[in-house]
PDB file of C-alpha atoms in Angstrom:
ATOM      1  CA  UNK A   7       0.046   0.073  -0.139  1.00  0.00           C
ATOM      2  CA  UNK A   8       2.900   2.399   0.917  1.00  0.00           C
ATOM      3  CA  UNK A   9       4.223   2.101  -2.408  1.00  0.00           C
ATOM      4  CA  UNK A  10       1.200   2.639  -4.410  1.00  0.00           C
ATOM      5  CA  UNK A  11       0.644   5.620  -2.040  1.00  0.00           C
ATOM      6  CA  UNK A  12       4.332   7.113  -3.021  1.00  0.00           C
ATOM      7  CA  UNK A  13       3.472   6.693  -6.721  1.00  0.00           C
ATOM      8  CA  UNK A  14       0.260   8.750  -6.012  1.00  0.00           C
ATOM      9  CA  UNK A  15       1.799  11.445  -3.896  1.00  0.00           C
ATOM     10  CA  UNK A  16       1.909  15.104  -5.524  1.00  0.00           C
ATOM     11  CA  UNK A  17      -1.167  14.060  -7.431  1.00  0.00           C
ATOM     12  CA  UNK A  18      -4.093  15.799  -5.527  1.00  0.00           C
ATOM     13  CA  UNK A  19      -6.434  14.365  -8.021  1.00  0.00           C
ATOM     14  CA  UNK A  20      -6.007  10.705  -7.592  1.00  0.00           C
ATOM     15  CA  UNK A  21      -6.864   8.928  -4.417  1.00  0.00           C
ATOM     16  CA  UNK A  22      -5.593   5.551  -3.151  1.00  0.00           C
ATOM     17  CA  UNK A  23      -8.856   3.879  -2.006  1.00  0.00           C
ATOM     18  CA  UNK A  24      -7.268   0.167  -1.040  1.00  0.00           C
ATOM     19  CA  UNK A  25      -5.155  -2.269  -1.999  1.00  0.00           C
ATOM     20  CA  UNK A  26      -5.538  -6.196  -1.594  1.00  0.00           C
ATOM     21  CA  UNK A  27      -3.555  -9.040  -1.974  1.00  0.00           C
ATOM     22  CA  UNK A  28      -5.566 -12.492  -2.400  1.00  0.00           C
ATOM     23  CA  UNK A  29      -5.350 -15.629  -3.864  1.00  0.00           C
ATOM     24  CA  UNK A  30      -8.063 -16.905  -6.300  1.00  0.00           C
ATOM     25  CA  UNK A  31      -7.554 -20.433  -7.152  1.00  0.00           C
ATOM     26  CA  UNK A  32      -4.119 -21.055  -8.254  1.00  0.00           C
ATOM     27  CA  UNK A  33      -3.567 -17.118  -8.905  1.00  0.00           C
ATOM     28  CA  UNK A  34      -2.490 -14.435  -6.390  1.00  0.00           C
ATOM     29  CA  UNK A  35      -3.617 -10.949  -7.156  1.00  0.00           C
ATOM     30  CA  UNK A  36      -2.278  -7.983  -6.530  1.00  0.00           C
ATOM     31  CA  UNK A  37      -5.293  -5.321  -6.897  1.00  0.00           C
ATOM     32  CA  UNK A  38      -4.897  -1.462  -6.312  1.00  0.00           C
ATOM     33  CA  UNK A  39      -8.067   0.713  -6.162  1.00  0.00           C
ATOM     34  CA  UNK A  40      -7.770   4.228  -7.153  1.00  0.00           C
ATOM     35  CA  UNK A  41     -10.497   6.872  -7.278  1.00  0.00           C
ATOM     36  CA  UNK A  42     -11.021  10.633  -8.242  1.00  0.00           C
ATOM     37  CA  UNK A  43     -13.682  13.202  -8.312  1.00  0.00           C
ATOM     38  CA  UNK A  44     -15.727  12.383 -11.633  1.00  0.00           C
ATOM     39  CA  UNK A  45     -14.208   8.927 -11.700  1.00  0.00           C
ATOM     40  CA  UNK A  46     -11.116   6.988 -12.609  1.00  0.00           C
ATOM     41  CA  UNK A  47     -10.936   6.272 -16.593  1.00  0.00           C
ATOM     42  CA  UNK A  48      -8.689   3.443 -18.054  1.00  0.00           C
ATOM     43  CA  UNK A  49      -5.832   6.032 -18.883  1.00  0.00           C
ATOM     44  CA  UNK A  50      -5.458   6.576 -15.293  1.00  0.00           C
ATOM     45  CA  UNK A  51      -5.237   2.996 -14.225  1.00  0.00           C
ATOM     46  CA  UNK A  52      -2.722   2.349 -17.113  1.00  0.00           C
ATOM     47  CA  UNK A  53      -0.387   4.983 -15.986  1.00  0.00           C
ATOM     48  CA  UNK A  54      -0.531   3.820 -12.204  1.00  0.00           C
ATOM     49  CA  UNK A  55      -0.239   0.165 -13.409  1.00  0.00           C
ATOM     50  CA  UNK A  56       2.911   0.886 -15.569  1.00  0.00           C
ATOM     51  CA  UNK A  57       4.559   2.877 -12.990  1.00  0.00           C
ATOM     52  CA  UNK A  58       3.682   0.370 -10.107  1.00  0.00           C
ATOM     53  CA  UNK A  59       4.940  -2.589 -12.135  1.00  0.00           C
ATOM     54  CA  UNK A  60       8.089  -1.009 -12.808  1.00  0.00           C
ATOM     55  CA  UNK A  61       8.652  -0.104  -8.634  1.00  0.00           C
ATOM     56  CA  UNK A  62       7.508  -3.576  -7.739  1.00  0.00           C
ATOM     57  CA  UNK A  63       9.804  -5.476 -10.211  1.00  0.00           C
ATOM     58  CA  UNK A  64      12.747  -3.274  -8.909  1.00  0.00           C
ATOM     59  CA  UNK A  65      11.951  -3.482  -5.395  1.00  0.00           C
ATOM     60  CA  UNK A  66      10.570  -7.177  -5.652  1.00  0.00           C
ATOM     61  CA  UNK A  67       8.711  -6.820  -2.258  1.00  0.00           C
ATOM     62  CA  UNK A  68       6.086  -9.443  -3.151  1.00  0.00           C
ATOM     63  CA  UNK A  69       7.617 -12.801  -3.146  1.00  0.00           C
ATOM     64  CA  UNK A  70       4.926 -14.643  -5.267  1.00  0.00           C
ATOM     65  CA  UNK A  71       4.063 -14.781  -8.923  1.00  0.00           C
ATOM     66  CA  UNK A  72       0.860 -12.213  -9.191  1.00  0.00           C
ATOM     67  CA  UNK A  73      -1.330 -10.522 -11.405  1.00  0.00           C
ATOM     68  CA  UNK A  74      -1.518  -6.597 -10.905  1.00  0.00           C
ATOM     69  CA  UNK A  75      -4.816  -5.111 -11.256  1.00  0.00           C
ATOM     70  CA  UNK A  76      -5.495  -1.313 -11.145  1.00  0.00           C
ATOM     71  CA  UNK A  77      -9.462  -0.205 -11.074  1.00  0.00           C
ATOM     72  CA  UNK A  78     -11.457   1.785  -9.689  1.00  0.00           C
ATOM     73  CA  UNK A  79     -13.574   0.691  -6.548  1.00  0.00           C
ATOM     74  CA  UNK A  80     -16.811   0.470  -8.042  1.00  0.00           C
ATOM     75  CA  UNK A  81     -19.774   1.652  -7.452  1.00  0.00           C
ATOM     76  CA  UNK A  82     -20.486  -0.787  -4.931  1.00  0.00           C
ATOM     77  CA  UNK A  83     -17.306   0.172  -3.044  1.00  0.00           C
ATOM     78  CA  UNK A  84     -16.784  -0.794   0.318  1.00  0.00           C
ATOM     79  CA  UNK A  85     -16.383   2.116   2.969  1.00  0.00           C
ATOM     80  CA  UNK A  86     -13.159   1.736   5.446  1.00  0.00           C
ATOM     81  CA  UNK A  87     -11.544   4.998   5.982  1.00  0.00           C
ATOM     82  CA  UNK A  88     -12.626   7.964   7.927  1.00  0.00           C
ATOM     83  CA  UNK A  89     -12.778   9.978   4.383  1.00  0.00           C
ATOM     84  CA  UNK A  90     -14.899   7.653   2.977  1.00  0.00           C
ATOM     85  CA  UNK A  91     -17.588   7.971   6.062  1.00  0.00           C
ATOM     86  CA  UNK A  92     -17.462  11.882   5.403  1.00  0.00           C
ATOM     87  CA  UNK A  93     -17.921  11.877   1.775  1.00  0.00           C
ATOM     88  CA  UNK A  94     -20.457   9.423   1.422  1.00  0.00           C
ATOM     89  CA  UNK A  95     -22.723  10.827   4.128  1.00  0.00           C
ATOM     90  CA  UNK A  96     -26.355  11.224   3.251  1.00  0.00           C
ATOM     91  CA  UNK A  97     -26.159   8.018   1.149  1.00  0.00           C
ATOM     92  CA  UNK A  98     -27.717   4.643   1.677  1.00  0.00           C
ATOM     93  CA  UNK A  99     -25.331   1.986   2.389  1.00  0.00           C
ATOM     94  CA  UNK A 100     -25.499  -1.571   3.035  1.00  0.00           C
ATOM     95  CA  UNK A 101     -24.051  -2.745   6.561  1.00  0.00           C
ATOM     96  CA  UNK A 102     -22.816  -6.346   7.929  1.00  0.00           C
ATOM     97  CA  UNK A 103     -22.189  -6.518  11.647  1.00  0.00           C
ATOM     98  CA  UNK A 104     -20.092  -9.196  13.271  1.00  0.00           C
ATOM     99  CA  UNK A 105     -22.726  -9.893  15.541  1.00  0.00           C
ATOM    100  CA  UNK A 106     -26.439  -9.028  15.336  1.00  0.00           C
ATOM    101  CA  UNK A 107     -27.597  -5.564  17.048  1.00  0.00           C
ATOM    102  CA  UNK A 108     -31.418  -5.391  17.740  1.00  0.00           C
ATOM    103  CA  UNK A 109     -31.690  -8.726  15.676  1.00  0.00           C
ATOM    104  CA  UNK A 110     -30.130  -7.373  12.852  1.00  0.00           C
ATOM    105  CA  UNK A 111     -26.911  -8.724  11.255  1.00  0.00           C
ATOM    106  CA  UNK A 112     -27.315  -6.796   7.905  1.00  0.00           C
ATOM    107  CA  UNK A 113     -29.350  -3.977   7.010  1.00  0.00           C
ATOM    108  CA  UNK A 114     -29.482  -1.249   4.856  1.00  0.00           C
ATOM    109  CA  UNK A 115     -29.280   2.475   6.281  1.00  0.00           C
ATOM    110  CA  UNK A 116     -28.421   5.814   5.304  1.00  0.00           C
ATOM    111  CA  UNK A 117     -25.245   7.269   6.783  1.00  0.00           C
ATOM    112  CA  UNK A 118     -25.915  10.110   8.747  1.00  0.00           C
ATOM    113  CA  UNK A 119     -22.794  11.190  10.672  1.00  0.00           C
ATOM    114  CA  UNK A 120     -19.254  10.230  11.687  1.00  0.00           C
ATOM    115  CA  UNK A 121     -17.756  10.894  14.905  1.00  0.00           C
ATOM    116  CA  UNK A 122     -13.839  10.618  14.839  1.00  0.00           C
ATOM    117  CA  UNK A 123     -13.367  10.824  18.534  1.00  0.00           C
ATOM    118  CA  UNK A 124     -15.504   7.881  19.318  1.00  0.00           C
ATOM    119  CA  UNK A 125     -15.011   5.914  16.140  1.00  0.00           C
ATOM    120  CA  UNK A 126     -19.109   5.756  15.610  1.00  0.00           C
ATOM    121  CA  UNK A 127     -21.147   6.091  12.791  1.00  0.00           C
ATOM    122  CA  UNK A 128     -24.665   7.206  12.788  1.00  0.00           C
ATOM    123  CA  UNK A 129     -26.779   5.158  10.423  1.00  0.00           C
ATOM    124  CA  UNK A 130     -30.358   6.365  10.549  1.00  0.00           C
ATOM    125  CA  UNK A 131     -31.254   6.685  13.989  1.00  0.00           C
ATOM    126  CA  UNK A 132     -28.281   4.146  15.532  1.00  0.00           C
ATOM    127  CA  UNK A 133     -25.217   5.047  16.746  1.00  0.00           C
ATOM    128  CA  UNK A 134     -22.636   2.055  15.787  1.00  0.00           C
ATOM    129  CA  UNK A 135     -18.983   1.534  16.659  1.00  0.00           C
ATOM    130  CA  UNK A 136     -17.042   1.159  13.718  1.00  0.00           C
ATOM    131  CA  UNK A 137     -15.373  -1.931  15.810  1.00  0.00           C
ATOM    132  CA  UNK A 138     -18.665  -3.813  15.562  1.00  0.00           C
ATOM    133  CA  UNK A 139     -19.062  -3.213  11.475  1.00  0.00           C
ATOM    134  CA  UNK A 140     -17.650  -6.081   9.688  1.00  0.00           C
ATOM    135  CA  UNK A 141     -18.352  -4.615   5.962  1.00  0.00           C
ATOM    136  CA  UNK A 142     -20.077  -1.416   4.744  1.00  0.00           C
ATOM    137  CA  UNK A 143     -20.830  -0.601   1.092  1.00  0.00           C
ATOM    138  CA  UNK A 144     -22.492   1.848  -0.726  1.00  0.00           C
ATOM    139  CA  UNK A 145     -26.190   0.538  -1.768  1.00  0.00           C
ATOM    140  CA  UNK A 146     -27.338   0.409  -5.028  1.00  0.00           C
ATOM    141  CA  UNK A 147     -30.792   0.502  -5.848  1.00  0.00           C
ATOM    142  CA  UNK A 148     -31.638  -1.556  -8.844  1.00  0.00           C
TER     143      UNK A 148
END
């Protein structure tokens, strides 16, 4: 994650959203998700991918053979960071908890606030500590 962030430093436009390194079947994938106001295009992804590929080969910091993917986080992006909670206020989110709360482990609500001091999200009328949230994504209405 640090290497990708270094390559984006100085480019105030593009934000590093997430990095994941996962094994799917026999292959390892290094996925880098980026975003910017107005959305990411293929040229943004290609430019970072090319620069990142050179640096990853130079530093040899990933021990396995892997497939590098650089893309946008998608419309159903996972919300993980403080800036996500602030930027997406007022939007509907799908929430999955580690354990049921008031009989619910998964629900859809409007993200109405975030308290950085207490690490608590305001979801409709509920205040839920981040530590209790397994995953939160933007809700997609079909």
